[in-house]
PDB file of C-alpha atoms and ligand atoms in Angstrom:
ATOM      1  CA  MET G   1      17.905   9.571 -15.934  1.00 93.00           C
ATOM      2  CA  ARG G   2      18.400   7.805 -12.615  1.00 97.00           C
ATOM      3  CA  LYS G   3      21.119   5.377 -12.396  1.00 98.00           C
ATOM      4  CA  ILE G   4      19.964   2.411 -10.347  1.00 98.00           C
ATOM      5  CA  ILE G   5      21.027  -0.824  -9.095  1.00 98.00           C
ATOM      6  CA  LEU G   6      17.992  -3.007  -8.387  1.00 98.00           C
ATOM      7  CA  ASP G   7      18.636  -5.541  -5.561  1.00 98.00           C
ATOM      8  CA  CYS G   8      15.592  -7.707  -5.195  1.00 98.00           C
ATOM      9  CA  ASP G   9      14.043 -11.451  -4.588  1.00 98.00           C
ATOM     10  CA  PRO G  10      11.637 -11.890  -7.330  1.00 98.00           C
ATOM     11  CA  GLY G  11       8.713 -12.339  -6.089  1.00 96.00           C
ATOM     12  CA  HIS G  12       5.790 -10.993  -7.716  1.00 98.00           C
ATOM     13  CA  ASP G  13       5.971  -7.426  -6.895  1.00 98.00           C
ATOM     14  CA  ASP G  14       9.586  -7.445  -7.412  1.00 98.00           C
ATOM     15  CA  ALA G  15       8.960  -8.801 -11.060  1.00 98.00           C
ATOM     16  CA  VAL G  16       6.675  -5.561 -11.544  1.00 98.00           C
ATOM     17  CA  ALA G  17       9.399  -3.501 -10.072  1.00 98.00           C
ATOM     18  CA  ILE G  18      12.130  -4.841 -12.626  1.00 98.00           C
ATOM     19  CA  MET G  19       9.546  -4.165 -15.446  1.00 98.00           C
ATOM     20  CA  LEU G  20       9.040  -0.598 -14.412  1.00 98.00           C
ATOM     21  CA  ALA G  21      12.569   0.118 -13.584  1.00 98.00           C
ATOM     22  CA  GLY G  22      13.690  -1.437 -16.927  1.00 98.00           C
ATOM     23  CA  LEU G  23      11.066  -0.121 -19.217  1.00 97.00           C
ATOM     24  CA  HIS G  24      10.751   3.566 -17.874  1.00 98.00           C
ATOM     25  CA  GLU G  25      12.872   6.269 -20.024  1.00 97.00           C
ATOM     26  CA  ASP G  26      13.718   8.048 -16.711  1.00 98.00           C
ATOM     27  CA  ILE G  27      15.436   4.999 -15.112  1.00 98.00           C
ATOM     28  CA  GLU G  28      18.912   3.647 -16.486  1.00 98.00           C
ATOM     29  CA  LEU G  29      18.959   0.088 -14.727  1.00 98.00           C
ATOM     30  CA  LEU G  30      22.614  -0.622 -14.286  1.00 98.00           C
ATOM     31  CA  GLY G  31      22.308  -4.365 -13.165  1.00 98.00           C
ATOM     32  CA  ILE G  32      19.868  -6.578 -10.948  1.00 98.00           C
ATOM     33  CA  THR G  33      21.418  -8.022  -7.982  1.00 98.00           C
ATOM     34  CA  THR G  34      19.489 -10.959  -6.407  1.00 98.00           C
ATOM     35  CA  VAL G  35      19.280 -12.138  -2.549  1.00 98.00           C
ATOM     36  CA  SER G  36      17.354 -14.769  -0.713  1.00 98.00           C
ATOM     37  CA  GLY G  37      13.988 -13.805   0.541  1.00 98.00           C
ATOM     38  CA  ASN G  38      10.702 -14.676  -1.079  1.00 97.00           C
ATOM     39  CA  SER G  39      12.537 -18.022  -2.205  1.00 97.00           C
ATOM     40  CA  TYR G  40      15.877 -19.435  -2.253  1.00 98.00           C
ATOM     41  CA  LEU G  41      18.557 -17.544  -4.138  1.00 98.00           C
ATOM     42  CA  GLU G  42      18.699 -19.941  -7.140  1.00 98.00           C
ATOM     43  CA  ASN G  43      15.077 -19.172  -7.687  1.00 98.00           C
ATOM     44  CA  THR G  44      15.309 -15.371  -7.092  1.00 98.00           C
ATOM     45  CA  THR G  45      17.999 -15.217  -9.657  1.00 98.00           C
ATOM     46  CA  ARG G  46      16.373 -17.399 -12.083  1.00 98.00           C
ATOM     47  CA  ASN G  47      13.038 -15.270 -11.641  1.00 98.00           C
ATOM     48  CA  ALA G  48      15.148 -12.055 -12.273  1.00 98.00           C
ATOM     49  CA  LEU G  49      16.581 -13.629 -15.593  1.00 98.00           C
ATOM     50  CA  ILE G  50      13.147 -14.848 -16.837  1.00 98.00           C
ATOM     51  CA  ILE G  51      11.446 -11.491 -16.188  1.00 98.00           C
ATOM     52  CA  SER G  52      14.082  -9.341 -17.555  1.00 98.00           C
ATOM     53  CA  GLU G  53      14.397 -11.441 -20.817  1.00 97.00           C
ATOM     54  CA  MET G  54      10.837 -11.846 -21.229  1.00 96.00           C
ATOM     55  CA  SER G  55      10.341  -8.091 -20.868  1.00 96.00           C
ATOM     56  CA  GLY G  56      13.161  -7.520 -23.561  1.00 96.00           C
ATOM     57  CA  ILE G  57      15.121  -5.639 -20.752  1.00 97.00           C
ATOM     58  CA  ASP G  58      18.955  -6.020 -21.472  1.00 97.00           C
ATOM     59  CA  VAL G  59      20.623  -6.253 -18.220  1.00 98.00           C
ATOM     60  CA  GLU G  60      22.981  -8.586 -16.081  1.00 98.00           C
ATOM     61  CA  VAL G  61      21.756 -10.370 -13.007  1.00 98.00           C
ATOM     62  CA  TYR G  62      24.193 -10.654 -10.180  1.00 98.00           C
ATOM     63  CA  PRO G  63      23.502 -13.106  -7.463  1.00 98.00           C
ATOM     64  CA  GLY G  64      24.239 -12.154  -3.682  1.00 98.00           C
ATOM     65  CA  ALA G  65      23.584 -13.467  -0.623  1.00 98.00           C
ATOM     66  CA  SER G  66      21.944 -16.890  -0.083  1.00 98.00           C
ATOM     67  CA  LYS G  67      21.119 -16.684   3.551  1.00 98.00           C
ATOM     68  CA  PRO G  68      20.608 -13.567   6.263  1.00 98.00           C
ATOM     69  CA  ILE G  69      23.899 -12.508   7.912  1.00 97.00           C
ATOM     70  CA  LEU G  70      23.131 -14.093  11.261  1.00 95.00           C
ATOM     71  CA  ARG G  71      19.526 -15.709  11.547  1.00 94.00           C
ATOM     72  CA  GLU G  72      17.985 -19.001   9.721  1.00 94.00           C
ATOM     73  CA  GLN G  73      16.757 -18.541   6.438  1.00 95.00           C
ATOM     74  CA  ILE G  74      12.895 -17.622   6.094  1.00 95.00           C
ATOM     75  CA  VAL G  75      11.028 -17.888   2.789  1.00 95.00           C
ATOM     76  CA  ALA G  76       7.712 -16.524   1.663  1.00 92.00           C
ATOM     77  CA  HIS G  77       6.228 -19.534  -0.333  1.00 92.00           C
ATOM     78  CA  ASP G  78       2.912 -19.028   1.314  1.00 90.00           C
ATOM     79  CA  ILE G  79       2.591 -15.770  -0.482  1.00 92.00           C
ATOM     80  CA  HIS G  80       4.837 -16.444  -3.784  1.00 91.00           C
ATOM     81  CA  GLY G  81       4.731 -20.056  -4.258  1.00 93.00           C
ATOM     82  CA  TYR G  82       7.713 -22.550  -4.159  1.00 92.00           C
ATOM     83  CA  SER G  83       9.421 -20.973  -7.078  1.00 95.00           C
ATOM     84  CA  GLY G  84       8.949 -17.354  -5.781  1.00 96.00           C
ATOM     85  CA  LEU G  85       6.935 -16.905  -8.767  1.00 97.00           C
ATOM     86  CA  GLU G  86       3.935 -19.109  -9.334  1.00 96.00           C
ATOM     87  CA  GLY G  87       0.754 -18.626 -11.132  1.00 97.00           C
ATOM     88  CA  ALA G  88       2.061 -18.579 -14.878  1.00 96.00           C
ATOM     89  CA  ASP G  89       3.959 -20.612 -17.555  1.00 91.00           C
ATOM     90  CA  LEU G  90       7.383 -18.928 -17.571  1.00 96.00           C
ATOM     91  CA  PRO G  91       9.900 -19.780 -20.043  1.00 94.00           C
ATOM     92  CA  ASN G  92      13.475 -20.976 -19.051  1.00 95.00           C
ATOM     93  CA  PRO G  93      16.061 -18.169 -19.028  1.00 97.00           C
ATOM     94  CA  LYS G  94      18.391 -18.162 -22.159  1.00 96.00           C
ATOM     95  CA  LYS G  95      21.288 -16.318 -20.371  1.00 95.00           C
ATOM     96  CA  ALA G  96      23.255 -17.432 -17.212  1.00 97.00           C
ATOM     97  CA  ALA G  97      23.662 -15.134 -14.224  1.00 98.00           C
ATOM     98  CA  SER G  98      26.905 -13.463 -14.033  1.00 98.00           C
ATOM     99  CA  ASN G  99      29.652 -14.899 -11.781  1.00 97.00           C
ATOM    100  CA  ILE G 100      30.488 -11.690 -10.018  1.00 98.00           C
ATOM    101  CA  HIS G 101      28.911 -11.322  -6.715  1.00 98.00           C
ATOM    102  CA  ALA G 102      26.239  -8.871  -6.298  1.00 98.00           C
ATOM    103  CA  VAL G 103      28.256  -6.868  -3.572  1.00 98.00           C
ATOM    104  CA  ASP G 104      31.432  -6.829  -5.762  1.00 98.00           C
ATOM    105  CA  PHE G 105      29.107  -5.434  -8.731  1.00 98.00           C
ATOM    106  CA  MET G 106      27.708  -2.840  -6.461  1.00 98.00           C
ATOM    107  CA  SER G 107      31.223  -1.721  -5.737  1.00 98.00           C
ATOM    108  CA  ASP G 108      32.652  -1.542  -9.162  1.00 98.00           C
ATOM    109  CA  VAL G 109      29.492   0.449 -10.235  1.00 98.00           C
ATOM    110  CA  VAL G 110      29.832   2.770  -7.211  1.00 98.00           C
ATOM    111  CA  LYS G 111      33.477   3.275  -7.896  1.00 98.00           C
ATOM    112  CA  GLU G 112      32.827   4.020 -11.620  1.00 97.00           C
ATOM    113  CA  ASN G 113      29.846   6.467 -10.697  1.00 96.00           C
ATOM    114  CA  PHE G 114      30.845   7.703  -7.500  1.00 98.00           C
ATOM    115  CA  GLY G 115      28.059   9.907  -5.997  1.00 98.00           C
ATOM    116  CA  GLU G 116      25.644   9.073  -8.881  1.00 98.00           C
ATOM    117  CA  VAL G 117      24.224   5.745  -8.283  1.00 98.00           C
ATOM    118  CA  THR G 118      20.958   4.940  -6.457  1.00 98.00           C
ATOM    119  CA  ILE G 119      20.543   1.617  -4.820  1.00 98.00           C
ATOM    120  CA  VAL G 120      16.925   0.377  -4.769  1.00 98.00           C
ATOM    121  CA  ALA G 121      16.240  -2.595  -2.562  1.00 98.00           C
ATOM    122  CA  THR G 122      13.110  -4.539  -2.628  1.00 98.00           C
ATOM    123  CA  GLY G 123      14.210  -7.752  -0.755  1.00 98.00           C
ATOM    124  CA  PRO G 124      15.830  -8.431   2.846  1.00 98.00           C
ATOM    125  CA  LEU G 125      18.698  -5.970   3.207  1.00 98.00           C
ATOM    126  CA  THR G 126      21.528  -8.640   3.472  1.00 98.00           C
ATOM    127  CA  ASN G 127      23.487  -7.581   0.170  1.00 98.00           C
ATOM    128  CA  VAL G 128      23.178  -3.920   0.926  1.00 98.00           C
ATOM    129  CA  ALA G 129      24.553  -4.756   4.539  1.00 98.00           C
ATOM    130  CA  LEU G 130      27.439  -6.806   3.070  1.00 98.00           C
ATOM    131  CA  PHE G 131      28.256  -4.038   0.842  1.00 98.00           C
ATOM    132  CA  ALA G 132      28.686  -1.534   3.529  1.00 98.00           C
ATOM    133  CA  LEU G 133      30.754  -4.049   5.674  1.00 98.00           C
ATOM    134  CA  LYS G 134      33.159  -4.907   2.846  1.00 98.00           C
ATOM    135  CA  TYR G 135      33.274  -1.527   1.145  1.00 98.00           C
ATOM    136  CA  PRO G 136      32.812   0.815   3.925  1.00 98.00           C
ATOM    137  CA  ASP G 137      34.856   3.873   2.059  1.00 98.00           C
ATOM    138  CA  LEU G 138      32.355   3.456  -1.038  1.00 98.00           C
ATOM    139  CA  VAL G 139      29.061   3.943   1.174  1.00 98.00           C
ATOM    140  CA  LYS G 140      29.178   7.810   0.534  1.00 98.00           C
ATOM    141  CA  GLY G 141      29.528   6.888  -3.055  1.00 98.00           C
ATOM    142  CA  ILE G 142      25.698   5.849  -3.058  1.00 98.00           C
ATOM    143  CA  LYS G 143      23.635   8.794  -3.970  1.00 98.00           C
ATOM    144  CA  GLU G 144      20.551   7.510  -2.224  1.00 98.00           C
ATOM    145  CA  LEU G 145      19.053   4.129  -0.990  1.00 98.00           C
ATOM    146  CA  VAL G 146      15.440   3.610  -1.651  1.00 98.00           C
ATOM    147  CA  PHE G 147      13.981   0.425   0.180  1.00 98.00           C
ATOM    148  CA  MET G 148      10.828  -1.387   0.523  1.00 98.00           C
ATOM    149  CA  GLY G 149      10.775  -2.835   4.087  1.00 98.00           C
ATOM    150  CA  GLY G 150       9.113  -2.327   7.452  1.00 98.00           C
ATOM    151  CA  GLY G 151       5.932  -1.048   8.691  1.00 98.00           C
ATOM    152  CA  ILE G 152       5.094   1.687  10.963  1.00 98.00           C
ATOM    153  CA  ALA G 153       1.506   0.791  12.201  1.00 97.00           C
ATOM    154  CA  PHE G 154       1.752  -2.869  11.427  1.00 98.00           C
ATOM    155  CA  GLY G 155       3.733  -6.038  10.297  1.00 98.00           C
ATOM    156  CA  ASN G 156       3.112  -8.802   7.925  1.00 97.00           C
ATOM    157  CA  VAL G 157       5.053 -11.635   9.193  1.00 97.00           C
ATOM    158  CA  THR G 158       4.243 -10.941  12.914  1.00 97.00           C
ATOM    159  CA  PRO G 159       1.851  -8.209  14.183  1.00 98.00           C
ATOM    160  CA  VAL G 160       4.783  -5.526  13.772  1.00 98.00           C
ATOM    161  CA  ALA G 161       7.593  -7.220  11.828  1.00 98.00           C
ATOM    162  CA  GLU G 162       7.385  -6.758   8.067  1.00 98.00           C
ATOM    163  CA  PHE G 163       8.781  -9.624   5.799  1.00 98.00           C
ATOM    164  CA  ASN G 164      12.066  -7.987   4.219  1.00 98.00           C
ATOM    165  CA  ILE G 165      13.270  -6.569   7.575  1.00 98.00           C
ATOM    166  CA  TYR G 166      12.229  -9.681   9.674  1.00 98.00           C
ATOM    167  CA  VAL G 167      14.107 -11.831   7.403  1.00 98.00           C
ATOM    168  CA  ASP G 168      17.434 -10.007   8.253  1.00 98.00           C
ATOM    169  CA  PRO G 169      17.014  -7.678  10.874  1.00 98.00           C
ATOM    170  CA  GLU G 170      20.941  -7.402  11.667  1.00 98.00           C
ATOM    171  CA  ALA G 171      21.172  -6.157   7.864  1.00 98.00           C
ATOM    172  CA  ALA G 172      18.484  -3.542   8.383  1.00 98.00           C
ATOM    173  CA  ASP G 173      20.034  -2.258  11.372  1.00 98.00           C
ATOM    174  CA  ILE G 174      23.197  -1.806   9.461  1.00 98.00           C
ATOM    175  CA  VAL G 175      21.670  -0.297   6.530  1.00 98.00           C
ATOM    176  CA  LEU G 176      19.566   2.197   8.672  1.00 98.00           C
ATOM    177  CA  ARG G 177      22.849   3.306  10.228  1.00 98.00           C
ATOM    178  CA  MET G 178      24.401   3.934   6.783  1.00 98.00           C
ATOM    179  CA  ASP G 179      25.123   8.018   6.684  1.00 97.00           C
ATOM    180  CA  ILE G 180      23.413   8.476   3.255  1.00 98.00           C
ATOM    181  CA  PRO G 181      19.980   9.770   2.248  1.00 98.00           C
ATOM    182  CA  LYS G 182      17.447   6.833   2.668  1.00 98.00           C
ATOM    183  CA  VAL G 183      13.783   6.491   1.584  1.00 98.00           C
ATOM    184  CA  MET G 184      11.760   3.684   3.178  1.00 98.00           C
ATOM    185  CA  ALA G 185       8.648   2.445   1.609  1.00 98.00           C
ATOM    186  CA  PRO G 186       6.639   0.833   4.257  1.00 98.00           C
ATOM    187  CA  LEU G 187       3.580  -1.453   4.432  1.00 98.00           C
ATOM    188  CA  ASP G 188       1.369   1.496   5.620  1.00 98.00           C
ATOM    189  CA  MET G 189       2.110   3.066   2.286  1.00 98.00           C
ATOM    190  CA  THR G 190       2.349  -0.017  -0.057  1.00 98.00           C
ATOM    191  CA  HIS G 191      -1.053  -1.302   1.320  1.00 98.00           C
ATOM    192  CA  GLN G 192      -2.515   1.805  -0.338  1.00 98.00           C
ATOM    193  CA  ALA G 193      -1.082   0.500  -3.739  1.00 98.00           C
ATOM    194  CA  ALA G 194      -3.238  -2.776  -4.025  1.00 97.00           C
ATOM    195  CA  ILE G 195      -3.811  -3.820  -7.623  1.00 97.00           C
ATOM    196  CA  THR G 196      -7.449  -4.467  -8.414  1.00 95.00           C
ATOM    197  CA  ARG G 197      -9.324  -6.992 -10.594  1.00 94.00           C
ATOM    198  CA  GLU G 198      -9.918  -4.445 -13.147  1.00 93.00           C
ATOM    199  CA  GLU G 199      -6.169  -3.505 -13.507  1.00 94.00           C
ATOM    200  CA  VAL G 200      -5.353  -6.930 -13.999  1.00 95.00           C
ATOM    201  CA  GLN G 201      -7.840  -7.309 -16.632  1.00 94.00           C
ATOM    202  CA  LYS G 202      -6.236  -4.503 -18.529  1.00 91.00           C
ATOM    203  CA  LEU G 203      -2.969  -6.449 -18.731  1.00 93.00           C
ATOM    204  CA  LYS G 204      -5.217  -9.739 -19.697  1.00 93.00           C
ATOM    205  CA  ASP G 205      -6.982  -7.617 -22.261  1.00 92.00           C
ATOM    206  CA  SER G 206      -3.723  -6.475 -24.108  1.00 92.00           C
ATOM    207  CA  GLU G 207      -2.230  -7.901 -27.017  1.00 90.00           C
ATOM    208  CA  SER G 208       1.197  -8.618 -25.511  1.00 92.00           C
ATOM    209  CA  LYS G 209       1.744 -12.218 -24.373  1.00 92.00           C
ATOM    210  CA  VAL G 210       4.149 -10.865 -21.696  1.00 93.00           C
ATOM    211  CA  LEU G 211       1.471  -8.823 -20.013  1.00 95.00           C
ATOM    212  CA  ASN G 212      -0.731 -11.776 -20.027  1.00 94.00           C
ATOM    213  CA  VAL G 213       1.747 -13.559 -18.146  1.00 95.00           C
ATOM    214  CA  VAL G 214       1.961 -10.663 -15.885  1.00 96.00           C
ATOM    215  CA  ALA G 215      -1.743 -10.744 -15.316  1.00 96.00           C
ATOM    216  CA  ASP G 216      -1.615 -14.549 -14.467  1.00 97.00           C
ATOM    217  CA  LEU G 217       1.133 -13.528 -12.022  1.00 97.00           C
ATOM    218  CA  MET G 218      -0.836 -10.949 -10.401  1.00 97.00           C
ATOM    219  CA  ASN G 219      -4.155 -13.403 -10.224  1.00 96.00           C
ATOM    220  CA  PHE G 220      -2.103 -15.904  -8.127  1.00 97.00           C
ATOM    221  CA  PHE G 221      -0.591 -12.936  -5.983  1.00 96.00           C
ATOM    222  CA  MET G 222      -4.037 -11.432  -5.407  1.00 96.00           C
ATOM    223  CA  LYS G 223      -5.247 -15.241  -4.395  1.00 96.00           C
ATOM    224  CA  THR G 224      -2.564 -15.873  -1.801  1.00 95.00           C
ATOM    225  CA  TYR G 225      -3.281 -12.095  -0.194  1.00 94.00           C
ATOM    226  CA  LYS G 226      -6.819 -13.130   0.105  1.00 95.00           C
ATOM    227  CA  ASN G 227      -5.989 -16.703   1.625  1.00 95.00           C
ATOM    228  CA  VAL G 228      -3.393 -15.693   4.026  1.00 94.00           C
ATOM    229  CA  PHE G 229      -4.652 -11.837   5.006  1.00 95.00           C
ATOM    230  CA  GLY G 230      -8.287 -11.746   3.912  1.00 95.00           C
ATOM    231  CA  ILE G 231      -7.089  -8.739   1.666  1.00 93.00           C
ATOM    232  CA  GLU G 232      -9.046  -7.993  -1.787  1.00 92.00           C
ATOM    233  CA  GLY G 233      -6.218  -7.040  -4.022  1.00 92.00           C
ATOM    234  CA  ALA G 234      -2.528  -7.524  -3.801  1.00 92.00           C
ATOM    235  CA  PRO G 235      -0.414  -4.564  -2.642  1.00 97.00           C
ATOM    236  CA  LEU G 236       2.382  -4.018  -5.100  1.00 98.00           C
ATOM    237  CA  HIS G 237       4.867  -3.126  -2.672  1.00 98.00           C
ATOM    238  CA  ASP G 238       8.076  -3.282  -4.462  1.00 98.00           C
ATOM    239  CA  PRO G 239       7.385  -0.924  -7.620  1.00 98.00           C
ATOM    240  CA  THR G 240       6.335   2.003  -5.468  1.00 98.00           C
ATOM    241  CA  THR G 241      10.123   2.588  -4.782  1.00 98.00           C
ATOM    242  CA  ILE G 242      10.749   2.987  -8.713  1.00 98.00           C
ATOM    243  CA  ALA G 243       7.794   5.269  -8.968  1.00 98.00           C
ATOM    244  CA  TYR G 244       9.143   7.443  -6.395  1.00 98.00           C
ATOM    245  CA  LEU G 245      12.300   7.825  -8.378  1.00 98.00           C
ATOM    246  CA  ILE G 246      10.263   8.528 -11.285  1.00 98.00           C
ATOM    247  CA  ASP G 247       7.708  10.912  -9.719  1.00 98.00           C
ATOM    248  CA  PRO G 248       7.943  11.499  -5.868  1.00 98.00           C
ATOM    249  CA  GLU G 249       5.190  13.972  -6.262  1.00 98.00           C
ATOM    250  CA  ILE G 250       2.896  10.702  -6.205  1.00 98.00           C
ATOM    251  CA  PHE G 251       3.908  10.649  -2.518  1.00 98.00           C
ATOM    252  CA  GLU G 252       3.596  12.228   0.889  1.00 98.00           C
ATOM    253  CA  TRP G 253       6.351  11.566   3.436  1.00 98.00           C
ATOM    254  CA  GLU G 254       8.122  12.406   6.726  1.00 98.00           C
ATOM    255  CA  ASP G 255      11.603  12.250   7.905  1.00 98.00           C
ATOM    256  CA  LEU G 256      11.751  10.255  10.944  1.00 98.00           C
ATOM    257  CA  ASN G 257      14.159   8.258  13.193  1.00 98.00           C
ATOM    258  CA  VAL G 258      13.770   4.640  12.421  1.00 98.00           C
ATOM    259  CA  SER G 259      15.751   1.862  14.245  1.00 98.00           C
ATOM    260  CA  VAL G 260      15.078  -2.024  14.196  1.00 98.00           C
ATOM    261  CA  GLU G 261      14.305  -4.232  17.243  1.00 98.00           C
ATOM    262  CA  LEU G 262      16.591  -7.125  17.367  1.00 98.00           C
ATOM    263  CA  LYS G 263      16.070  -8.533  20.795  1.00 95.00           C
ATOM    264  CA  GLY G 264      12.328  -8.148  21.612  1.00 94.00           C
ATOM    265  CA  GLU G 265      10.393 -11.195  22.533  1.00 95.00           C
ATOM    266  CA  PHE G 266       7.218 -10.035  20.582  1.00 97.00           C
ATOM    267  CA  THR G 267       8.688  -7.101  18.663  1.00 98.00           C
ATOM    268  CA  TYR G 268      11.699  -8.605  17.149  1.00 97.00           C
ATOM    269  CA  GLY G 269      12.199  -7.211  13.542  1.00 98.00           C
ATOM    270  CA  GLN G 270       9.941  -4.324  14.125  1.00 98.00           C
ATOM    271  CA  THR G 271      10.907  -1.024  12.721  1.00 98.00           C
ATOM    272  CA  VAL G 272      10.480   1.472  15.422  1.00 98.00           C
ATOM    273  CA  ALA G 273       9.444   5.013  14.265  1.00 98.00           C
ATOM    274  CA  ASP G 274       9.881   7.900  16.311  1.00 98.00           C
ATOM    275  CA  ILE G 275       6.976   9.925  15.359  1.00 96.00           C
ATOM    276  CA  TRP G 276       6.915  12.212  18.134  1.00 96.00           C
ATOM    277  CA  LYS G 277      10.391  12.726  18.272  1.00 94.00           C
ATOM    278  CA  THR G 278      10.646  11.430  21.861  1.00 96.00           C
ATOM    279  CA  THR G 279      14.326   9.948  21.370  1.00 95.00           C
ATOM    280  CA  GLY G 280      15.919  13.242  20.580  1.00 95.00           C
ATOM    281  CA  LYS G 281      17.467  11.293  17.570  1.00 96.00           C
ATOM    282  CA  GLU G 282      18.018  13.075  14.284  1.00 96.00           C
ATOM    283  CA  PRO G 283      15.797  11.678  11.752  1.00 98.00           C
ATOM    284  CA  ASN G 284      17.635   8.965   9.456  1.00 98.00           C
ATOM    285  CA  VAL G 285      15.272   7.927   6.838  1.00 98.00           C
ATOM    286  CA  ARG G 286      12.552   9.377   4.570  1.00 98.00           C
ATOM    287  CA  VAL G 287       9.318   7.558   5.475  1.00 98.00           C
ATOM    288  CA  LEU G 288       6.782   7.505   2.521  1.00 98.00           C
ATOM    289  CA  GLU G 289       3.400   7.446   4.235  1.00 98.00           C
ATOM    290  CA  LYS G 290       0.851   8.241   1.412  1.00 98.00           C
ATOM    291  CA  ILE G 291       0.461   7.220  -2.158  1.00 98.00           C
ATOM    292  CA  ASN G 292      -1.689   8.720  -4.752  1.00 98.00           C
ATOM    293  CA  ARG G 293      -2.906   5.052  -5.980  1.00 97.00           C
ATOM    294  CA  ASP G 294      -4.393   6.298  -9.232  1.00 96.00           C
ATOM    295  CA  LYS G 295      -1.627   8.254 -10.516  1.00 98.00           C
ATOM    296  CA  PHE G 296       0.732   5.367  -9.415  1.00 98.00           C
ATOM    297  CA  PHE G 297      -1.326   2.831 -11.557  1.00 97.00           C
ATOM    298  CA  ASP G 298      -1.588   5.306 -14.318  1.00 96.00           C
ATOM    299  CA  LEU G 299       2.375   5.394 -14.456  1.00 97.00           C
ATOM    300  CA  LEU G 300       2.787   1.580 -13.900  1.00 96.00           C
ATOM    301  CA  LEU G 301       0.139   0.560 -16.459  1.00 95.00           C
ATOM    302  CA  ASP G 302       1.286   3.292 -19.356  1.00 94.00           C
ATOM    303  CA  THR G 303       4.629   1.849 -18.824  1.00 96.00           C
ATOM    304  CA  LEU G 304       3.983  -1.779 -18.920  1.00 94.00           C
ATOM    305  CA  LEU G 305       1.229  -1.297 -21.808  1.00 92.00           C
ATOM    306  CA  LYS G 306       4.394  -0.170 -23.726  1.00 88.00           C
ATOM    307  CA  LEU G 307       4.929  -3.972 -24.360  1.00 88.00           C
ATOM    308  CA  SER G 308       1.524  -4.311 -26.159  1.00 75.00           C
TER     309      SER G 308
HETATM  310  C1  BDR V   1       7.793  -7.262   0.907  1.00 82.14           C
HETATM  311  O1  BDR V   1       7.829  -8.949   1.071  1.00 82.14           O
HETATM  312  C2  BDR V   1       8.018  -9.606  -0.005  1.00 82.14           C
HETATM  313  O2  BDR V   1       7.068 -10.868   0.135  1.00 82.14           O
HETATM  314  C3  BDR V   1       7.282  -8.790  -1.316  1.00 82.14           C
HETATM  315  O3  BDR V   1       8.323  -9.014  -2.469  1.00 82.14           O
HETATM  316  C4  BDR V   1       7.730  -7.411  -0.547  1.00 82.14           C
HETATM  317  O4  BDR V   1       9.083  -7.017  -0.964  1.00 82.14           O
HETATM  318  C5  BDR V   1       6.419  -7.102   1.559  1.00 82.14           C
HETATM  319  O5  BDR V   1       6.362  -7.461   3.005  1.00 82.14           O
HETATM  320 CA1   CA V   2      10.516  -8.126  -2.632  1.00 82.14          CA
END
């Protein structure tokens, strides 16, 4: 059982990550922390509550940063809609979010489970960076950090910058300097994990109302990907992080030195990966390069279909 905190900004693919983490028996989901990203913090928090309640996942939600450390806030309404989770009729959440701040919750959990907690981050890295700044002595108590973010060959907000990194590059820079095992799920890999119409249909055909809602959400997500990028099928970026923890053999990776461009006129927010080791710097992150998409979708759908 992997003990994790899921730090997220739901978000359609974050929503699926919550479900995979909360429903798979190999993962112990200790709490969900939220950050502004795909939408405003109020919305991402509300969406985390809705998704976990709707899926019968008993977990508290701890709101964190409502804006990036230095930069102006950016949201992804073009991809996820105004609420951050458009495309389905969603119920109102019954429970309220905790009044403990995400970063303080992380500190409580790491103190109690020193060296045993994995943080999975599927939104901008603001909360994780703030945790490192506020509780530097606890950083080494994190077993591993697995994050979705960055791109090696391409970006999705600019030609070279990916959304989660572009929103708060200073936070990403702080996080990449944290001296703990880190795993990065970049666009190069997550674009191999695009959900197809047939897979969405399997959810739609299930008896479960919850999975019908997930299918509606996925249809919306596919539509915006088609409109914005001209891509058929929506990449399920965020749940790949959870799949890595459940079954790392689905992936191929390389340990690389990666840094974040904070000043570039054209390259601001880029994750610069030293593939040919030209900098002489030690690798600081494991970069997931390939995914066996069929095994990934078997794992994901088998887990979700338990709800039917
Ligand atoms: C990332 O940005 C968000 O829109 C998604 O939820 C994912 O975490 C992909 O660039
Ligand atoms: Ca996300």
